[in-house]
Amino acid sequence: MNPTKPNNTFLRYLFLFLWVFLSMEVGLGQKQTREIKVGVVLDLETTFSKICLTSMNMSLSDFYKEHPNYQTRLVFHVRDSMRDTVQASAAALDLIRNEQVSAIIGPRNSMQAQFMIRLANKTRVPTITFSASSPLLTSIKSPYFVRATVNDSSQVKAIASIFESFGWRRLVAITVDNELGEGIMPYLSDALQDVKVHRSAISPEANDDQILVELYKLMTRQTRVFLVHTDSRLALRIFQKAREIGMMQEGYVWLMTNGITHRMKHIDHSLSTVEGVLGVRSHVPKSKELQDFRLRWKRRFEKEKPTLRDDPSAFALWAYDSITALAMAVEKAKFDISLHDNGRVSSKNMTDLGNVRVSPYGPSLLKALSEVRFKGLAGEFNLINGQLESPKFEIINFVGNEERVLGFWTSSNGLVNANSDKTRSFGPVIWPGKSTVVPRGWEIPTNEKKIKVGVPVKKGFFNFVEVTKDPITNITTAKGYAIDIFEAALKKLPYSVIPQYYRCESTDDDYNDLVDKVYNGTLDAFVGDVTITAHRSTRVDFTLPYTESGVSMMVPVRDNKNKNTWVFLKPWSLDLWLTTGCFFVLIGFVVWLFEHRVNTDFRGPPHHQIGTSFWFSFSTMVFAHREKVVSNLARFVVVVWCFVVLVLTQSYTANLTSFLTVQRFQPTVTNVNDLKRNGDYVGYQHGAFVKDILLKEGFDESRLVAFGSSEDCNALLSNRSIAAVFDEIPYLRAILSQNCSKYVMVEPTYKTAGFGFAFPKNSPFTGDVSKAILNVTQGAEMQHIENKWFMKHNDCLDPKTELSSNSLGLNSFWGLFLIAGIASFLALLIFVAIFLYENRHTIYDDSEDSVCRKLTSLFRILNEKDFKSHTFKNSAVHNVSSPMSTHYTQSPSAVQIAPRPESSSQNREFELRRMSFTPSEEGFITQTIHHEDEATSIECRVEK
């Protein structure tokens, strides 16, 4: 027997015991691991999101590989936002409501983030973004929004240092027309206080033609320094189109902001499109960990996405660091896992906001996140007020396929050269066109076009157009309503046009000969108060009209002091008066029917009841009804009727005011035929256009008086030299703006085409200026121009106001009467039903009473007081408990009691009432109350 065998057996059992013990320990440790749900909202079909999601998964595996003893484990629940703002919000709502996530990573851009931030603030679920950089998101002021990326506002001082270094004084910021582009502009303007900044906004859905139109417009300006702040894809298209039209040549300066600079190499691997461009980007320090991560990431990404080839950008590094920070914060927060399962909502409706829970551990997680400090792949991770600490910025110059670092900018040291910390200037820069000469930043545009514009010399109506010539410099200037609209339209063209104005005089004040100067090539355009006519359109092309069209008549107004005696009846039509009166009677009857059995205010002799009912109904017209209403049905009817009366009275007041005003401002003439029949003189402005219309209408030429200005017109009308004025509506409005209380426009209106600008036949300016006029007239700029030249009196009446007022008819208020009628009918049905139910013994009595007798009995009951009502019960109880004087009769079975009234009103109520008590066989006393004026009796049984 081998003596060592027992020892070997013992060792085997010992090893087995240790192995079981360790397995149990490991199992217990695994059981203590808690899963924390984290939502991820990304545009999963984009390459950008795929890159960042790979980094996030690697961060999760790397972190728990280094920290196996952590008791918490993050578990991702990924949702696709599908490049849509609404879908991103719905995804976040679904994650919070149905998955009950503890935090959300995302979204991809700033547009998707706004609702998610507000949702996070409401539910206390921290939302961590590594790519939404717009400063506008900070203005929402949500403590549960964590920006683990660089805020766009932090780079504007670095851009300002570049401008200061080269001395540029003008900038055009080409931004995307959304929250991303809008957010940086206030900070950029503040940082570049000595630089004139213009913004050029391009829609994120803009096609290539729209981008070209905007670039052509920028090419015509003097500024040659452009800053691009859009998403990376749109920025690449802008640079491609700029290179096509020659805006990437010598003399131009192009800069890119942080997000584009980081992404440009990933979307344009050759970098030839952006050669010579400067870029600002946050500094990512080199490290062994970063180098190792890039190699591992590339192997994993190529394995997961074999069709894609790329490298992790700075956003992928921020995504990696965000997951690391969240995993550290979750472990530090010490969540109670039981809180995860409480209050789980079973509904799957992703848009049900009512069931969205409030996270019980959001504040602790937010506090833990704010205390996380570590050195990540993208640099130091340190959150200050929910924002990543402002990093060091690099100034990049794209040369060939390289990204040359020219310098660095920090908040403490400012701009320094990359090769020498002591030098605050850049090294050699390769500018667009491979030039080494520093651009001046502005140039005189070489493709501006100067055109000769004719302007009419007028004798009046200078608010439309006025042309002056400086006798010293011999420079012609023009101003007025038409000139402002013309120049506003030129500013909206995609190219620069400089107008040179020329004085144009006409002997007979007819613009036909002036328009012919455009026809024969003397002028490139004719601008002013030029009416579009068929004759002129055969010789030149007109733009779209910029004024209201038509020729109308203007006459003086008179104050009619002798008002119509019966004008107070005119606001309502006859059918409305009759219907209102009938409803007053109906409401009075219904209220009386509900109240006279339970309310002493509606009782008494018949004539008194009728008068009270009518008085109550009509007093609601001024809300002066003083009779109390105790029945709920009556109250319901009165409430509805008071609303109807309120609407009726207010409408009557408004229409009566209108009638009185109309009577005051009556035109002296309302018919053209009256002018012709009476042989009145009428006025027209110098020129053959309106005169021809009057002659065609049959006016005698000897009765036509010409005037040249609004002052002349006012004088002719004031001294009654003319009875009316015929002119185009814009001129009449100009006169009314100065004399609005004296004149008014009336019918008829003769159709014309309005005012337009004249260009030669087939001129390319015609269509472009017409489109620009539409932009001007449909915007707020048009209102400013009109207020500048015409609105001199704020108390002027609207000349469009018709001098007629129509009576209000039943068709305007039939809905109100229908409501009142239905309310009264329903209340009446309820009353009848209750009354018949309470008196069913009278209807279904087995006696042989006839129907007539039963109806008579019902009407008698209907006319009696309802002593079951609380209004009479209170009085009865009060009187029974009050002192009484008792008179005994000779019969021992009956006792008469005369109540002692406490007041005069009670005396009137009970002076005719007799009360008698009669013993009964059951041991009760039967009380019979007789009311002499109504022949009623009520019996009740009282214990002895």
PDB file of N, CA, C and O in Angstrom, residues 447-502:
ATOM      1  N   ASN A 447     -17.661  92.126 -62.139  1.00  0.00           N
ATOM      2  CA  ASN A 447     -18.801  91.736 -62.945  1.00  0.00           C
ATOM      3  C   ASN A 447     -20.064  92.506 -62.591  1.00  0.00           C
ATOM      4  O   ASN A 447     -21.169  92.071 -62.820  1.00  0.00           O
ATOM      5  N   GLU A 448     -19.899  93.717 -61.985  1.00  0.00           N
ATOM      6  CA  GLU A 448     -21.050  94.565 -61.752  1.00  0.00           C
ATOM      7  C   GLU A 448     -21.503  95.188 -63.062  1.00  0.00           C
ATOM      8  O   GLU A 448     -20.677  95.501 -63.933  1.00  0.00           O
ATOM      9  N   LYS A 449     -22.781  95.411 -63.192  1.00  0.00           N
ATOM     10  CA  LYS A 449     -23.334  95.995 -64.402  1.00  0.00           C
ATOM     11  C   LYS A 449     -24.014  97.306 -64.054  1.00  0.00           C
ATOM     12  O   LYS A 449     -24.865  97.349 -63.181  1.00  0.00           O
ATOM     13  N   LYS A 450     -23.629  98.379 -64.750  1.00  0.00           N
ATOM     14  CA  LYS A 450     -24.253  99.677 -64.574  1.00  0.00           C
ATOM     15  C   LYS A 450     -25.258  99.886 -65.703  1.00  0.00           C
ATOM     16  O   LYS A 450     -24.950  99.642 -66.866  1.00  0.00           O
ATOM     17  N   ILE A 451     -26.450 100.304 -65.318  1.00  0.00           N
ATOM     18  CA  ILE A 451     -27.500 100.506 -66.308  1.00  0.00           C
ATOM     19  C   ILE A 451     -27.996 101.949 -66.236  1.00  0.00           C
ATOM     20  O   ILE A 451     -27.987 102.578 -65.172  1.00  0.00           O
ATOM     21  N   LYS A 452     -28.439 102.463 -67.383  1.00  0.00           N
ATOM     22  CA  LYS A 452     -29.007 103.801 -67.464  1.00  0.00           C
ATOM     23  C   LYS A 452     -30.497 103.720 -67.170  1.00  0.00           C
ATOM     24  O   LYS A 452     -31.245 103.044 -67.869  1.00  0.00           O
ATOM     25  N   VAL A 453     -30.903 104.414 -66.147  1.00  0.00           N
ATOM     26  CA  VAL A 453     -32.286 104.360 -65.685  1.00  0.00           C
ATOM     27  C   VAL A 453     -32.897 105.752 -65.819  1.00  0.00           C
ATOM     28  O   VAL A 453     -32.402 106.720 -65.232  1.00  0.00           O
ATOM     29  N   GLY A 454     -33.956 105.853 -66.602  1.00  0.00           N
ATOM     30  CA  GLY A 454     -34.670 107.112 -66.737  1.00  0.00           C
ATOM     31  C   GLY A 454     -35.693 107.304 -65.642  1.00  0.00           C
ATOM     32  O   GLY A 454     -36.393 106.360 -65.252  1.00  0.00           O
ATOM     33  N   VAL A 455     -35.754 108.534 -65.114  1.00  0.00           N
ATOM     34  CA  VAL A 455     -36.678 108.881 -64.045  1.00  0.00           C
ATOM     35  C   VAL A 455     -37.471 110.106 -64.483  1.00  0.00           C
ATOM     36  O   VAL A 455     -36.880 111.101 -64.923  1.00  0.00           O
ATOM     37  N   PRO A 456     -38.809 110.084 -64.414  1.00  0.00           N
ATOM     38  CA  PRO A 456     -39.611 111.237 -64.868  1.00  0.00           C
ATOM     39  C   PRO A 456     -39.491 112.420 -63.914  1.00  0.00           C
ATOM     40  O   PRO A 456     -39.389 112.257 -62.695  1.00  0.00           O
ATOM     41  N   VAL A 457     -39.501 113.616 -64.495  1.00  0.00           N
ATOM     42  CA  VAL A 457     -39.521 114.844 -63.713  1.00  0.00           C
ATOM     43  C   VAL A 457     -40.982 115.236 -63.520  1.00  0.00           C
ATOM     44  O   VAL A 457     -41.684 115.545 -64.491  1.00  0.00           O
ATOM     45  N   LYS A 458     -41.447 115.226 -62.284  1.00  0.00           N
ATOM     46  CA  LYS A 458     -42.846 115.458 -61.982  1.00  0.00           C
ATOM     47  C   LYS A 458     -43.060 116.854 -61.416  1.00  0.00           C
ATOM     48  O   LYS A 458     -42.150 117.465 -60.860  1.00  0.00           O
ATOM     49  N   LYS A 459     -44.315 117.330 -61.554  1.00  0.00           N
ATOM     50  CA  LYS A 459     -44.706 118.620 -60.999  1.00  0.00           C
ATOM     51  C   LYS A 459     -45.371 118.466 -59.630  1.00  0.00           C
ATOM     52  O   LYS A 459     -45.588 119.455 -58.938  1.00  0.00           O
ATOM     53  N   GLY A 460     -45.707 117.277 -59.314  1.00  0.00           N
ATOM     54  CA  GLY A 460     -46.321 116.981 -58.020  1.00  0.00           C
ATOM     55  C   GLY A 460     -46.198 115.510 -57.715  1.00  0.00           C
ATOM     56  O   GLY A 460     -45.572 114.747 -58.455  1.00  0.00           O
ATOM     57  N   PHE A 461     -46.854 115.108 -56.591  1.00  0.00           N
ATOM     58  CA  PHE A 461     -46.766 113.717 -56.136  1.00  0.00           C
ATOM     59  C   PHE A 461     -45.303 113.259 -56.028  1.00  0.00           C
ATOM     60  O   PHE A 461     -44.911 112.216 -56.527  1.00  0.00           O
ATOM     61  N   PHE A 462     -44.512 114.081 -55.349  1.00  0.00           N
ATOM     62  CA  PHE A 462     -43.088 113.769 -55.208  1.00  0.00           C
ATOM     63  C   PHE A 462     -42.835 112.580 -54.282  1.00  0.00           C
ATOM     64  O   PHE A 462     -41.707 112.080 -54.228  1.00  0.00           O
ATOM     65  N   ASN A 463     -43.872 112.158 -53.546  1.00  0.00           N
ATOM     66  CA  ASN A 463     -43.660 110.967 -52.717  1.00  0.00           C
ATOM     67  C   ASN A 463     -43.547 109.706 -53.567  1.00  0.00           C
ATOM     68  O   ASN A 463     -43.069 108.678 -53.099  1.00  0.00           O
ATOM     69  N   PHE A 464     -43.992 109.763 -54.836  1.00  0.00           N
ATOM     70  CA  PHE A 464     -43.793 108.627 -55.739  1.00  0.00           C
ATOM     71  C   PHE A 464     -42.390 108.643 -56.331  1.00  0.00           C
ATOM     72  O   PHE A 464     -41.702 107.626 -56.312  1.00  0.00           O
ATOM     73  N   VAL A 465     -41.975 109.762 -56.862  1.00  0.00           N
ATOM     74  CA  VAL A 465     -40.641 109.867 -57.442  1.00  0.00           C
ATOM     75  C   VAL A 465     -40.254 111.340 -57.508  1.00  0.00           C
ATOM     76  O   VAL A 465     -41.078 112.200 -57.839  1.00  0.00           O
ATOM     77  N   GLU A 466     -39.026 111.603 -57.152  1.00  0.00           N
ATOM     78  CA  GLU A 466     -38.482 112.956 -57.224  1.00  0.00           C
ATOM     79  C   GLU A 466     -37.023 112.863 -57.642  1.00  0.00           C
ATOM     80  O   GLU A 466     -36.253 112.127 -57.025  1.00  0.00           O
ATOM     81  N   VAL A 467     -36.667 113.582 -58.682  1.00  0.00           N
ATOM     82  CA  VAL A 467     -35.317 113.527 -59.208  1.00  0.00           C
ATOM     83  C   VAL A 467     -34.681 114.908 -59.083  1.00  0.00           C
ATOM     84  O   VAL A 467     -35.308 115.931 -59.360  1.00  0.00           O
ATOM     85  N   THR A 468     -33.460 114.923 -58.607  1.00  0.00           N
ATOM     86  CA  THR A 468     -32.709 116.170 -58.441  1.00  0.00           C
ATOM     87  C   THR A 468     -31.321 115.999 -59.047  1.00  0.00           C
ATOM     88  O   THR A 468     -30.808 114.878 -59.151  1.00  0.00           O
ATOM     89  N   LYS A 469     -30.735 117.127 -59.407  1.00  0.00           N
ATOM     90  CA  LYS A 469     -29.407 117.123 -60.010  1.00  0.00           C
ATOM     91  C   LYS A 469     -28.533 118.133 -59.306  1.00  0.00           C
ATOM     92  O   LYS A 469     -28.880 119.310 -59.193  1.00  0.00           O
ATOM     93  N   ASP A 470     -27.406 117.662 -58.805  1.00  0.00           N
ATOM     94  CA  ASP A 470     -26.471 118.532 -58.097  1.00  0.00           C
ATOM     95  C   ASP A 470     -25.785 119.439 -59.114  1.00  0.00           C
ATOM     96  O   ASP A 470     -25.103 118.955 -60.039  1.00  0.00           O
ATOM     97  N   PRO A 471     -25.909 120.766 -58.978  1.00  0.00           N
ATOM     98  CA  PRO A 471     -25.299 121.653 -59.978  1.00  0.00           C
ATOM     99  C   PRO A 471     -23.777 121.664 -59.946  1.00  0.00           C
ATOM    100  O   PRO A 471     -23.134 122.039 -60.928  1.00  0.00           O
ATOM    101  N   ILE A 472     -23.187 121.243 -58.839  1.00  0.00           N
ATOM    102  CA  ILE A 472     -21.721 121.271 -58.725  1.00  0.00           C
ATOM    103  C   ILE A 472     -21.128 119.976 -59.259  1.00  0.00           C
ATOM    104  O   ILE A 472     -20.256 119.979 -60.136  1.00  0.00           O
ATOM    105  N   THR A 473     -21.616 118.848 -58.729  1.00  0.00           N
ATOM    106  CA  THR A 473     -21.058 117.555 -59.155  1.00  0.00           C
ATOM    107  C   THR A 473     -21.740 117.003 -60.403  1.00  0.00           C
ATOM    108  O   THR A 473     -21.260 116.035 -60.994  1.00  0.00           O
ATOM    109  N   ASN A 474     -22.887 117.592 -60.759  1.00  0.00           N
ATOM    110  CA  ASN A 474     -23.647 117.148 -61.927  1.00  0.00           C
ATOM    111  C   ASN A 474     -24.119 115.694 -61.793  1.00  0.00           C
ATOM    112  O   ASN A 474     -24.296 114.989 -62.798  1.00  0.00           O
ATOM    113  N   ILE A 475     -24.325 115.262 -60.550  1.00  0.00           N
ATOM    114  CA  ILE A 475     -24.792 113.903 -60.280  1.00  0.00           C
ATOM    115  C   ILE A 475     -26.300 113.942 -60.070  1.00  0.00           C
ATOM    116  O   ILE A 475     -26.820 114.751 -59.298  1.00  0.00           O
ATOM    117  N   THR A 476     -27.000 113.050 -60.757  1.00  0.00           N
ATOM    118  CA  THR A 476     -28.454 112.962 -60.656  1.00  0.00           C
ATOM    119  C   THR A 476     -28.823 111.930 -59.598  1.00  0.00           C
ATOM    120  O   THR A 476     -28.327 110.797 -59.618  1.00  0.00           O
ATOM    121  N   THR A 477     -29.675 112.316 -58.678  1.00  0.00           N
ATOM    122  CA  THR A 477     -30.165 111.400 -57.638  1.00  0.00           C
ATOM    123  C   THR A 477     -31.681 111.337 -57.711  1.00  0.00           C
ATOM    124  O   THR A 477     -32.337 112.291 -58.142  1.00  0.00           O
ATOM    125  N   ALA A 478     -32.212 110.225 -57.285  1.00  0.00           N
ATOM    126  CA  ALA A 478     -33.663 110.020 -57.299  1.00  0.00           C
ATOM    127  C   ALA A 478     -34.093 109.411 -55.975  1.00  0.00           C
ATOM    128  O   ALA A 478     -33.339 108.659 -55.344  1.00  0.00           O
ATOM    129  N   LYS A 479     -35.306 109.746 -55.566  1.00  0.00           N
ATOM    130  CA  LYS A 479     -35.868 109.180 -54.346  1.00  0.00           C
ATOM    131  C   LYS A 479     -37.375 109.108 -54.492  1.00  0.00           C
ATOM    132  O   LYS A 479     -37.956 109.690 -55.409  1.00  0.00           O
ATOM    133  N   GLY A 480     -38.001 108.388 -53.595  1.00  0.00           N
ATOM    134  CA  GLY A 480     -39.448 108.252 -53.632  1.00  0.00           C
ATOM    135  C   GLY A 480     -39.874 106.805 -53.474  1.00  0.00           C
ATOM    136  O   GLY A 480     -39.060 105.879 -53.362  1.00  0.00           O
ATOM    137  N   TYR A 481     -41.181 106.622 -53.463  1.00  0.00           N
ATOM    138  CA  TYR A 481     -41.777 105.303 -53.276  1.00  0.00           C
ATOM    139  C   TYR A 481     -41.333 104.331 -54.365  1.00  0.00           C
ATOM    140  O   TYR A 481     -40.905 103.205 -54.087  1.00  0.00           O
ATOM    141  N   ALA A 482     -41.427 104.737 -55.620  1.00  0.00           N
ATOM    142  CA  ALA A 482     -41.056 103.862 -56.731  1.00  0.00           C
ATOM    143  C   ALA A 482     -39.564 103.554 -56.721  1.00  0.00           C
ATOM    144  O   ALA A 482     -39.146 102.424 -57.013  1.00  0.00           O
ATOM    145  N   ILE A 483     -38.746 104.541 -56.364  1.00  0.00           N
ATOM    146  CA  ILE A 483     -37.292 104.338 -56.355  1.00  0.00           C
ATOM    147  C   ILE A 483     -36.900 103.363 -55.257  1.00  0.00           C
ATOM    148  O   ILE A 483     -36.038 102.488 -55.453  1.00  0.00           O
ATOM    149  N   ASP A 484     -37.526 103.476 -54.088  1.00  0.00           N
ATOM    150  CA  ASP A 484     -37.189 102.563 -52.990  1.00  0.00           C
ATOM    151  C   ASP A 484     -37.531 101.122 -53.342  1.00  0.00           C
ATOM    152  O   ASP A 484     -36.774 100.187 -53.034  1.00  0.00           O
ATOM    153  N   ILE A 485     -38.678 100.923 -54.000  1.00  0.00           N
ATOM    154  CA  ILE A 485     -39.045  99.554 -54.394  1.00  0.00           C
ATOM    155  C   ILE A 485     -38.075  99.039 -55.454  1.00  0.00           C
ATOM    156  O   ILE A 485     -37.658  97.865 -55.411  1.00  0.00           O
ATOM    157  N   PHE A 486     -37.690  99.884 -56.402  1.00  0.00           N
ATOM    158  CA  PHE A 486     -36.765  99.465 -57.458  1.00  0.00           C
ATOM    159  C   PHE A 486     -35.420  99.067 -56.877  1.00  0.00           C
ATOM    160  O   PHE A 486     -34.855  98.012 -57.212  1.00  0.00           O
ATOM    161  N   GLU A 487     -34.875  99.872 -55.989  1.00  0.00           N
ATOM    162  CA  GLU A 487     -33.571  99.562 -55.407  1.00  0.00           C
ATOM    163  C   GLU A 487     -33.652  98.368 -54.467  1.00  0.00           C
ATOM    164  O   GLU A 487     -32.693  97.588 -54.373  1.00  0.00           O
ATOM    165  N   ALA A 488     -34.762  98.204 -53.767  1.00  0.00           N
ATOM    166  CA  ALA A 488     -34.924  97.013 -52.920  1.00  0.00           C
ATOM    167  C   ALA A 488     -34.961  95.753 -53.763  1.00  0.00           C
ATOM    168  O   ALA A 488     -34.435  94.701 -53.364  1.00  0.00           O
ATOM    169  N   ALA A 489     -35.580  95.825 -54.949  1.00  0.00           N
ATOM    170  CA  ALA A 489     -35.613  94.675 -55.840  1.00  0.00           C
ATOM    171  C   ALA A 489     -34.227  94.357 -56.392  1.00  0.00           C
ATOM    172  O   ALA A 489     -33.857  93.184 -56.529  1.00  0.00           O
ATOM    173  N   LEU A 490     -33.442  95.391 -56.705  1.00  0.00           N
ATOM    174  CA  LEU A 490     -32.090  95.154 -57.239  1.00  0.00           C
ATOM    175  C   LEU A 490     -31.208  94.447 -56.222  1.00  0.00           C
ATOM    176  O   LEU A 490     -30.357  93.631 -56.582  1.00  0.00           O
ATOM    177  N   LYS A 491     -31.423  94.730 -54.935  1.00  0.00           N
ATOM    178  CA  LYS A 491     -30.608  94.091 -53.907  1.00  0.00           C
ATOM    179  C   LYS A 491     -30.894  92.599 -53.782  1.00  0.00           C
ATOM    180  O   LYS A 491     -30.069  91.860 -53.249  1.00  0.00           O
ATOM    181  N   LYS A 492     -32.053  92.181 -54.265  1.00  0.00           N
ATOM    182  CA  LYS A 492     -32.412  90.774 -54.173  1.00  0.00           C
ATOM    183  C   LYS A 492     -32.026  89.979 -55.405  1.00  0.00           C
ATOM    184  O   LYS A 492     -32.316  88.782 -55.490  1.00  0.00           O
ATOM    185  N   LEU A 493     -31.369  90.616 -56.379  1.00  0.00           N
ATOM    186  CA  LEU A 493     -30.910  89.899 -57.564  1.00  0.00           C
ATOM    187  C   LEU A 493     -29.671  89.076 -57.224  1.00  0.00           C
ATOM    188  O   LEU A 493     -28.890  89.449 -56.335  1.00  0.00           O
ATOM    189  N   PRO A 494     -29.453  87.970 -57.900  1.00  0.00           N
ATOM    190  CA  PRO A 494     -28.263  87.152 -57.628  1.00  0.00           C
ATOM    191  C   PRO A 494     -26.976  87.737 -58.179  1.00  0.00           C
ATOM    192  O   PRO A 494     -25.941  87.112 -58.096  1.00  0.00           O
ATOM    193  N   TYR A 495     -27.051  88.948 -58.727  1.00  0.00           N
ATOM    194  CA  TYR A 495     -25.872  89.638 -59.259  1.00  0.00           C
ATOM    195  C   TYR A 495     -26.024  91.120 -58.951  1.00  0.00           C
ATOM    196  O   TYR A 495     -27.088  91.601 -58.581  1.00  0.00           O
ATOM    197  N   SER A 496     -24.914  91.845 -59.110  1.00  0.00           N
ATOM    198  CA  SER A 496     -24.919  93.255 -58.747  1.00  0.00           C
ATOM    199  C   SER A 496     -25.305  94.117 -59.943  1.00  0.00           C
ATOM    200  O   SER A 496     -24.791  93.929 -61.053  1.00  0.00           O
ATOM    201  N   VAL A 497     -26.227  95.047 -59.707  1.00  0.00           N
ATOM    202  CA  VAL A 497     -26.647  96.004 -60.725  1.00  0.00           C
ATOM    203  C   VAL A 497     -26.608  97.394 -60.103  1.00  0.00           C
ATOM    204  O   VAL A 497     -27.215  97.626 -59.058  1.00  0.00           O
ATOM    205  N   ILE A 498     -25.862  98.301 -60.742  1.00  0.00           N
ATOM    206  CA  ILE A 498     -25.732  99.670 -60.244  1.00  0.00           C
ATOM    207  C   ILE A 498     -26.526 100.587 -61.166  1.00  0.00           C
ATOM    208  O   ILE A 498     -26.190 100.740 -62.348  1.00  0.00           O
ATOM    209  N   PRO A 499     -27.595 101.215 -60.665  1.00  0.00           N
ATOM    210  CA  PRO A 499     -28.378 102.109 -61.530  1.00  0.00           C
ATOM    211  C   PRO A 499     -27.769 103.517 -61.592  1.00  0.00           C
ATOM    212  O   PRO A 499     -27.310 104.055 -60.579  1.00  0.00           O
ATOM    213  N   GLN A 500     -27.751 104.088 -62.774  1.00  0.00           N
ATOM    214  CA  GLN A 500     -27.364 105.484 -62.980  1.00  0.00           C
ATOM    215  C   GLN A 500     -28.596 106.228 -63.491  1.00  0.00           C
ATOM    216  O   GLN A 500     -29.105 105.945 -64.580  1.00  0.00           O
ATOM    217  N   TYR A 501     -29.088 107.175 -62.689  1.00  0.00           N
ATOM    218  CA  TYR A 501     -30.355 107.826 -62.977  1.00  0.00           C
ATOM    219  C   TYR A 501     -30.164 109.016 -63.915  1.00  0.00           C
ATOM    220  O   TYR A 501     -29.171 109.763 -63.823  1.00  0.00           O
ATOM    221  N   TYR A 502     -31.160 109.180 -64.803  1.00  0.00           N
ATOM    222  CA  TYR A 502     -31.171 110.281 -65.763  1.00  0.00           C
ATOM    223  C   TYR A 502     -32.543 110.969 -65.718  1.00  0.00           C
ATOM    224  O   TYR A 502     -33.578 110.300 -65.682  1.00  0.00           O
TER     225      TYR A 502
END
